[in-house]
CSV table of C-alpha atoms in Angstrom, one decimal:
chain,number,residue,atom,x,y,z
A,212,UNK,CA,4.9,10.8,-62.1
A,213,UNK,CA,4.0,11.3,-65.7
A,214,UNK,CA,5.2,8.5,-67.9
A,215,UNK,CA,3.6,9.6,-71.0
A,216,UNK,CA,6.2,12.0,-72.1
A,217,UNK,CA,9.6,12.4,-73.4
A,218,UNK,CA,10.1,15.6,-71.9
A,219,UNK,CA,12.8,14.6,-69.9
A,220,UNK,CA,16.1,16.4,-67.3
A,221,UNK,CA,18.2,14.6,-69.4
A,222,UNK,CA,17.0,15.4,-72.7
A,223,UNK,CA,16.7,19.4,-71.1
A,224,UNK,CA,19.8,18.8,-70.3
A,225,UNK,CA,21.2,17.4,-74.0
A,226,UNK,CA,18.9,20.3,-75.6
A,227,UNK,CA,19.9,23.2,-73.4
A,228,UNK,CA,23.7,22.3,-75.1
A,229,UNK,CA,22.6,22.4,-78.4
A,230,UNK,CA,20.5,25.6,-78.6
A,231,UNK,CA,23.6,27.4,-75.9
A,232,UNK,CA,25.0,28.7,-79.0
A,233,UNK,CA,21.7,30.4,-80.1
A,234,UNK,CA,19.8,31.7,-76.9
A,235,UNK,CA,21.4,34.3,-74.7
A,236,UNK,CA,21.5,33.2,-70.5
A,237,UNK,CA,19.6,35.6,-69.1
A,238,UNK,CA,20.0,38.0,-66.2
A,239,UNK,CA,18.5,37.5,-62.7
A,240,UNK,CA,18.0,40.6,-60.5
A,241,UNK,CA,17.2,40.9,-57.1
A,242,UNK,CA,14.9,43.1,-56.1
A,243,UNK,CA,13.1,43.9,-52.6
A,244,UNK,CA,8.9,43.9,-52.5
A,245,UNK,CA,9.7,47.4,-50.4
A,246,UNK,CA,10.8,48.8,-53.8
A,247,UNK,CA,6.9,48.8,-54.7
A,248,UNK,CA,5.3,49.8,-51.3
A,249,UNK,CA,4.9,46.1,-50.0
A,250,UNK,CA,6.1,44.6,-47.2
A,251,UNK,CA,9.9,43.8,-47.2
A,252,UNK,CA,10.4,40.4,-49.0
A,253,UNK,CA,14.0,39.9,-51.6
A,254,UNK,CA,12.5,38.6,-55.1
A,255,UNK,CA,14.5,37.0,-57.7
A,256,UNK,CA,13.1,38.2,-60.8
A,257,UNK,CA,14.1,36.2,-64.2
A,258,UNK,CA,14.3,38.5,-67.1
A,259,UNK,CA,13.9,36.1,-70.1
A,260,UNK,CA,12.3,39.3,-71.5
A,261,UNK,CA,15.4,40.1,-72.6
A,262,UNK,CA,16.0,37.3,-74.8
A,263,UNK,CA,16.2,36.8,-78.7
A,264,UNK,CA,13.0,37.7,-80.2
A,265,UNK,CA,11.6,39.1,-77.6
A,266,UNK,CA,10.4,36.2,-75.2
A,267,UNK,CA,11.2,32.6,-73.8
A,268,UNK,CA,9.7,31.4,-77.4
A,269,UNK,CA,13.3,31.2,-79.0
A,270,UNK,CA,14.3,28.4,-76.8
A,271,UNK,CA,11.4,26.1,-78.1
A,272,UNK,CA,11.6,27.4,-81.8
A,273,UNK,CA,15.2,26.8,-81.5
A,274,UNK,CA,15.1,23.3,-80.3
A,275,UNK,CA,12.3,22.4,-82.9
A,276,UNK,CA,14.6,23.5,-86.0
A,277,UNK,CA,17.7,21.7,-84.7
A,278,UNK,CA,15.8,18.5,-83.4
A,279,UNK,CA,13.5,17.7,-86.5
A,280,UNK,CA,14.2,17.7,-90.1
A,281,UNK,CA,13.2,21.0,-91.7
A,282,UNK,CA,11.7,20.5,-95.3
A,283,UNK,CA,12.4,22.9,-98.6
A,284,UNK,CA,9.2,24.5,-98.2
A,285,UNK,CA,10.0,25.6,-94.5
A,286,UNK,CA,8.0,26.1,-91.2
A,287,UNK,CA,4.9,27.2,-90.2
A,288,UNK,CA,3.5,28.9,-86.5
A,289,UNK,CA,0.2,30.0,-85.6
A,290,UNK,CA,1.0,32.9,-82.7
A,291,UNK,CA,-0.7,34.9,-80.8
A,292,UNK,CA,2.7,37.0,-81.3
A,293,UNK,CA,5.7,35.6,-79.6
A,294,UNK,CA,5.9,32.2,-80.7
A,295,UNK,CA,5.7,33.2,-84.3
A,296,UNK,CA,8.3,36.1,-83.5
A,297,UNK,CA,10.6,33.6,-82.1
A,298,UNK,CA,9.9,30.6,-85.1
A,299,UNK,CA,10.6,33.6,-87.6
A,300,UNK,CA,13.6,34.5,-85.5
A,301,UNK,CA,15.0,31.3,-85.4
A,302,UNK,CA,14.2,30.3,-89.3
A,303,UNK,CA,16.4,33.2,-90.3
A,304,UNK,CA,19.2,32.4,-88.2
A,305,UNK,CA,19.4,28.7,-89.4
A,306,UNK,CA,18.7,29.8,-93.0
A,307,UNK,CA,14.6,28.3,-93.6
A,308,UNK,CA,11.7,29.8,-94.8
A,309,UNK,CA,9.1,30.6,-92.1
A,310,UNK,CA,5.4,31.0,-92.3
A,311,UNK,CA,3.5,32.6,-89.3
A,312,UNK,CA,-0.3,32.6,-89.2
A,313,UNK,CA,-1.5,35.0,-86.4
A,314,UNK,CA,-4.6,36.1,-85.6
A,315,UNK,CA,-6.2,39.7,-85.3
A,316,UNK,CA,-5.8,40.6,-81.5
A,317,UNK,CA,-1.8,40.1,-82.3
A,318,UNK,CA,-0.4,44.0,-81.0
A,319,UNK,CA,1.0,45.9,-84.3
A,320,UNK,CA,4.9,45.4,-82.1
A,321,UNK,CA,4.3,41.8,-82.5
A,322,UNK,CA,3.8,41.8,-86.2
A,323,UNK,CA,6.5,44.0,-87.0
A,324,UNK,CA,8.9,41.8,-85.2
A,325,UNK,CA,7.7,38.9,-87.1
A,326,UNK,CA,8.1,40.5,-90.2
A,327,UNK,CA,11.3,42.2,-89.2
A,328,UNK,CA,12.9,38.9,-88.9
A,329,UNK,CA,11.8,37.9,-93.1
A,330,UNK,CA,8.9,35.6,-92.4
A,331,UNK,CA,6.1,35.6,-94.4
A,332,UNK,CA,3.1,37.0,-92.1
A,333,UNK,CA,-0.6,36.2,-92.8
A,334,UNK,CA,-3.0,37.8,-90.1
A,335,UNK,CA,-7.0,36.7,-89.6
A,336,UNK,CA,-9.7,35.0,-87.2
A,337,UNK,CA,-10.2,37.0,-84.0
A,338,UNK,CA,-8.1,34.6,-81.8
A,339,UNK,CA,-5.3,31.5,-81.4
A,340,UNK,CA,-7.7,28.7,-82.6
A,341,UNK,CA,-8.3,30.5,-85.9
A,342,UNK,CA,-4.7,30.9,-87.0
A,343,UNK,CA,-3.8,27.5,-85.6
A,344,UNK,CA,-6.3,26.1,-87.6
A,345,UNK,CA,-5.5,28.3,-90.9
A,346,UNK,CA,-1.8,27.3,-90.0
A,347,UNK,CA,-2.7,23.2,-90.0
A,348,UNK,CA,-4.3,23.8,-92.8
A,349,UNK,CA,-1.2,25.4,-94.6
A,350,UNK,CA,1.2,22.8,-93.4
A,351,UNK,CA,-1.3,20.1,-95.2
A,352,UNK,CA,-1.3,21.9,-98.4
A,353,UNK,CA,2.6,22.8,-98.9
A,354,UNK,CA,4.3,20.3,-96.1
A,355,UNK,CA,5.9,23.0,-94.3
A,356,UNK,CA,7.0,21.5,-90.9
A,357,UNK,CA,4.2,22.6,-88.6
A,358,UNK,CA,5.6,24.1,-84.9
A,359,UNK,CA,3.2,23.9,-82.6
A,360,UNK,CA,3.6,26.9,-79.5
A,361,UNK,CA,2.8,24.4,-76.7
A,362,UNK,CA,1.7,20.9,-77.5
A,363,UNK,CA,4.8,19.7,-79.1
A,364,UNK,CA,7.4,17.5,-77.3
A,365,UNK,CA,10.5,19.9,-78.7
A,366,UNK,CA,8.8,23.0,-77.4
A,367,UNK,CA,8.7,21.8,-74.3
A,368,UNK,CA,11.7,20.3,-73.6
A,369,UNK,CA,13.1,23.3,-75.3
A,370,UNK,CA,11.2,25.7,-72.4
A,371,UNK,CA,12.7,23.4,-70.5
A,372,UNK,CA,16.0,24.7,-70.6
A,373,UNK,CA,15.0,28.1,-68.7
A,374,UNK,CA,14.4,25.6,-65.9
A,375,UNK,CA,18.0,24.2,-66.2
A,376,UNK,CA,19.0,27.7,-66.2
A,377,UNK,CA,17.2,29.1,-63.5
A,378,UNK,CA,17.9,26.1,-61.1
A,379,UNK,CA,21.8,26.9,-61.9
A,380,UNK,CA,21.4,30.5,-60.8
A,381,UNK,CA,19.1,30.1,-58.1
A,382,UNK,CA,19.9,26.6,-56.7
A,383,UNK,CA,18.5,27.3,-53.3
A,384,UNK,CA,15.0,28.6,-54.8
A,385,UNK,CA,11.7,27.3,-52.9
A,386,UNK,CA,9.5,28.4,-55.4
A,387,UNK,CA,8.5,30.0,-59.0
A,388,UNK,CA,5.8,31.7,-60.3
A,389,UNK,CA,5.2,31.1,-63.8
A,390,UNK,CA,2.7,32.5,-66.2
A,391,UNK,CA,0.7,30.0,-68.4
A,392,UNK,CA,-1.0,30.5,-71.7
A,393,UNK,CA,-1.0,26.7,-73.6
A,394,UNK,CA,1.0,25.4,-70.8
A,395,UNK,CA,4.7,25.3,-73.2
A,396,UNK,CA,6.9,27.4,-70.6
A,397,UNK,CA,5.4,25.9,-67.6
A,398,UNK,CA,5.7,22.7,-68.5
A,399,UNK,CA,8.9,22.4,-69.7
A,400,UNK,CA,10.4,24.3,-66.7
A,401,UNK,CA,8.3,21.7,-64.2
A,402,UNK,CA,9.8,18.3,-66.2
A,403,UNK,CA,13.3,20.0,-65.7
A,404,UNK,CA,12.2,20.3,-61.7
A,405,UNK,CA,10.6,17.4,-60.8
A,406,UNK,CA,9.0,18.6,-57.5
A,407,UNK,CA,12.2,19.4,-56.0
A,408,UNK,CA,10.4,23.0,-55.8
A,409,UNK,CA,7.0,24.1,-55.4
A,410,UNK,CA,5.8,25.6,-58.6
A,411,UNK,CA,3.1,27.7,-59.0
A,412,UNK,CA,0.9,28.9,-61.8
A,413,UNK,CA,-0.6,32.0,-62.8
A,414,UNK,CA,-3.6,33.0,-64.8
A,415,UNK,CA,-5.6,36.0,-66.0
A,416,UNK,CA,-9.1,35.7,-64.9
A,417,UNK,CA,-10.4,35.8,-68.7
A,418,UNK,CA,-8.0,33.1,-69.6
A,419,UNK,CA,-8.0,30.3,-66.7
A,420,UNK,CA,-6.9,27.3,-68.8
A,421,UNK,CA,-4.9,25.8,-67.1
A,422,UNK,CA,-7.1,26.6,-63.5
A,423,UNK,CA,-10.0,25.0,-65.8
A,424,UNK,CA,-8.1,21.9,-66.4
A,425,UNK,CA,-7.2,21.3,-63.2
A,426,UNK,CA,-10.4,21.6,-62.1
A,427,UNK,CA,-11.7,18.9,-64.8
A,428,UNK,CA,-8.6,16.6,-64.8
A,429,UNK,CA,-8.3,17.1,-68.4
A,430,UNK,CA,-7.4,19.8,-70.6
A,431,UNK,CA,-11.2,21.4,-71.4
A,432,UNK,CA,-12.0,24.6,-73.3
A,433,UNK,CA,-11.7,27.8,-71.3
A,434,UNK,CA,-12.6,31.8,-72.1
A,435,UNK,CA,-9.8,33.3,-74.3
A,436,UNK,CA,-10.1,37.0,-73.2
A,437,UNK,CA,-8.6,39.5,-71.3
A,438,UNK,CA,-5.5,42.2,-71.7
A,439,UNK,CA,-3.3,39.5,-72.4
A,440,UNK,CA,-5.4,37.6,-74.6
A,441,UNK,CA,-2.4,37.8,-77.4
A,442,UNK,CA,-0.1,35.8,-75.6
A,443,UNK,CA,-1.5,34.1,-72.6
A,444,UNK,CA,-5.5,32.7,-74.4
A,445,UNK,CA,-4.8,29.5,-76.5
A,446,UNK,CA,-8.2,28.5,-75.7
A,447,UNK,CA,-7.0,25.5,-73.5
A,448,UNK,CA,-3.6,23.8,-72.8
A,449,UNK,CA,-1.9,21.2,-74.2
A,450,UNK,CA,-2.4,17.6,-73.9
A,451,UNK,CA,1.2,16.8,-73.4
A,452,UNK,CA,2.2,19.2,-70.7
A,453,UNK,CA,-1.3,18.5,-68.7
A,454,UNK,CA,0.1,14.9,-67.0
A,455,UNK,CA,3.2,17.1,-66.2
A,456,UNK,CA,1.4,19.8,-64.4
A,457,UNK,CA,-0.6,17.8,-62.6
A,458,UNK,CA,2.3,16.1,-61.0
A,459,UNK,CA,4.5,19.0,-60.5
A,460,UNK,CA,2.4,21.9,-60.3
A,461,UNK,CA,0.9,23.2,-57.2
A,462,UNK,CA,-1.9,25.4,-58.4
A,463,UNK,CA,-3.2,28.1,-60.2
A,464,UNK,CA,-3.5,31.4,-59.2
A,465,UNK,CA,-5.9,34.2,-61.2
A,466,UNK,CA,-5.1,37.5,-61.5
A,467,UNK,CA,-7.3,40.2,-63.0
A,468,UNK,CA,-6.4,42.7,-65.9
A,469,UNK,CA,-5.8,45.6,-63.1
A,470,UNK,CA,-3.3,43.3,-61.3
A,471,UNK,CA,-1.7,42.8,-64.7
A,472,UNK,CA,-1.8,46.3,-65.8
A,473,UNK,CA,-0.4,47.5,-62.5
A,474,UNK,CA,3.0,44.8,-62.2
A,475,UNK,CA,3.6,46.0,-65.7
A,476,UNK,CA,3.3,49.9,-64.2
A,477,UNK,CA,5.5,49.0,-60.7
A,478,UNK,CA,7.8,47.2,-63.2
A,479,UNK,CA,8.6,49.9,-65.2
A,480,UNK,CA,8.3,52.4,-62.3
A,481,UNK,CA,10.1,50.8,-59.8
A,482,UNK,CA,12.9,49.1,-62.1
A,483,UNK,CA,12.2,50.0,-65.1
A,484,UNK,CA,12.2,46.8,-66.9
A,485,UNK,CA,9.5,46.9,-69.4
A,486,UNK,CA,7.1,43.9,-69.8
A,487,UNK,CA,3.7,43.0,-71.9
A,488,UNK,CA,1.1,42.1,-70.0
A,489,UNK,CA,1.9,38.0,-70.4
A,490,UNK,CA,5.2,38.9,-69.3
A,491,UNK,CA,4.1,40.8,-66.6
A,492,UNK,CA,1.6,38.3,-65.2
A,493,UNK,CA,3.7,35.8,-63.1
A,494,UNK,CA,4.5,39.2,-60.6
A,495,UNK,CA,1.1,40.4,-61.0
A,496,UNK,CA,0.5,37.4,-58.6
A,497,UNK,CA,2.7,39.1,-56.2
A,498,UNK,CA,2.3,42.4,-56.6
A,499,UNK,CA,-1.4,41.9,-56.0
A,500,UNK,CA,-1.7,39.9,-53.1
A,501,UNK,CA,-2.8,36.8,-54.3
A,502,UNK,CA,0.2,34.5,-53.5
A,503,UNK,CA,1.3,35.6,-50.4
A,504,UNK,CA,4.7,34.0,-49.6
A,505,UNK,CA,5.4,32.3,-46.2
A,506,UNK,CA,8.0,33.8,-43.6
A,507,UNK,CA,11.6,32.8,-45.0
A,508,UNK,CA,10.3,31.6,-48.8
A,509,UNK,CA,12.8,31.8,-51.6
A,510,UNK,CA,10.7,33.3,-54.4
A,511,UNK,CA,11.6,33.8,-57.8
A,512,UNK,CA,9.2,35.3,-60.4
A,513,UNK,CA,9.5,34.4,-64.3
A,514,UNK,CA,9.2,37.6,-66.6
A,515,UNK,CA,8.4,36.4,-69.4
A,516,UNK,CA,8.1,38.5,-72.4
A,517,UNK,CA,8.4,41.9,-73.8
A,518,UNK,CA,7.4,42.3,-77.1
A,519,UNK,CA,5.1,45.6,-76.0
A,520,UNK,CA,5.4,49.0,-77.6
A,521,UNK,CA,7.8,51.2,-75.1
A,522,UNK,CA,5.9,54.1,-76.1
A,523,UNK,CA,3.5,53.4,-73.7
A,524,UNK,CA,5.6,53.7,-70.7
């Protein structure tokens, strides 16, 4: 049981009324594996790609500008994309000045949400690491109030809430599949469950941190790469989710760029519910093969985000 953390079902719980006001409840729909040529299984699927900016990120950036003090000169984000979509979101609904640093493998529908929503945008250094550090380095210099995408106690708890939400929707639910990138969204959602239901983690193959931490104990540098190197490649995960995880997480699954690219195809084919490839990820798991779910399992698959240009579908 992790007692290193603050990340708790009650403060979830005290959270999720706060930011109510500024995050829409999303929709669950059922749909049936038979719908995309598998074998007949009913899926829940959790469309928080259909929330505010985009992503789950508003829930996180929301809590972190309610919860802390916000100075004159603002916040500041370092993104692959949705974070700083959903910081910049969430500073111009509460009236603040936002900053987002991202770095150059951020898709162009990415950046023009961020700067759709008034922030200022500064792009460079070829992945996460780069722009966090350019971002820290920002925050020192003006005193912006730094949000960090994962390894922050309000981002968590504020991920959290989907937990909370999901567990109200679904309350006989066995299990979840949940994409990870720094760890934010799955960490959060496994506080708010406790091990009351097995959750399961997925990873592309070019981005296994959270696989390479279990596998260490710790929280070690992984490969950022991959198709969804933009939202799900922080380099490693954070050090206050980790203790959480490794209590309440059952494992990590790792899918490839194919499987990815494919659950975003089925998705839109089959239901046409459009996805990036993090969002997609969690049923790329499914889709694929590579969690195969026991004879009577409740599943329920996370879709995470959808900040993706429709064009392409």
């Amino acid at each position: 049981m992790p007692d290193a953390t603050n990340i708790t079902r009650e403060r979830i719980a005290a959270v999720e009324m706060r930011i109510r006001p500024f995050v829409r409840r999303t929709p669950v729909l059922r749909v049936d594996m038979a719908d995309f040529d598998r074998p007949a299984l009913g899926v829940d699927l959790k469309l928080e790609c259909l929330q505010h900016s985009g992503s789950f990120k508003a829930r996180g950036a929301f809590t972190n500008l309610l919860e802390r003090a916000v100075p004159k000169a603002g916040v500041v984000a370092a993104s692959g994309g949705n974070h700083g979509a959903a910081v910049a979101y969430a500073a111009m609904r509460l009236g603040h000045k936002a900053t987002i640093f991202v770095p150059e493998v951020s898709p162009p529908a990415k950046l023009d949400r961020i700067r759709g929503y008034g922030a200022e945008l500064i792009v460079g250094g070829a992945r996460y690491a780069e722009a966090l550090a350019a971002g820290e380095s920002f925050a020192e210099k003006t005193g912006a109030l730094q949000i960090h995408a994962f390894n922050q106690e309000e981002t968590l708890v504020g991920q959290g809430t989907l937990g909370l939400e999901i567990e109200a929707e679904l309350p006989e639910l066995d299990t979840l599949l949940v994409a990870v990138g720094g760890g934010g969204l799955i960490g959060g959602i496994a506080a708010w469950f406790a091990g009351r239901i097995r959750i399961i983690a997925v990873e592309p193959e070019g981005a296994p941190t959270l696989y390479r931490a279990f596998e260490a104990g710790r929280p070690v540098d992984a490969p950022a790469e991959g198709i969804a190197a933009d939202s799900l490649a922080p380099k490693r995960v954070g050090e206050k989710m980790f203790p959480i995880a490794e209590a309440f997480v059952e494992r990590s699954i790792l899918v490839s760029d194919d499987d990815i690219i494919a659950a975003q195809a089925a998705l839109w084919d089959r239901v046409r519910i459009i996805s990036e490839p993090g969002g997609a990820a969690a049923f790329a798991a499914l889709l694929s093969g590579r969690y195969v779910p026991s004879e009577g399992e409740r599943i329920a698959v996370l879709v995470c985000g959808a900040n993706t240009n429709p064009a392409k579908f």
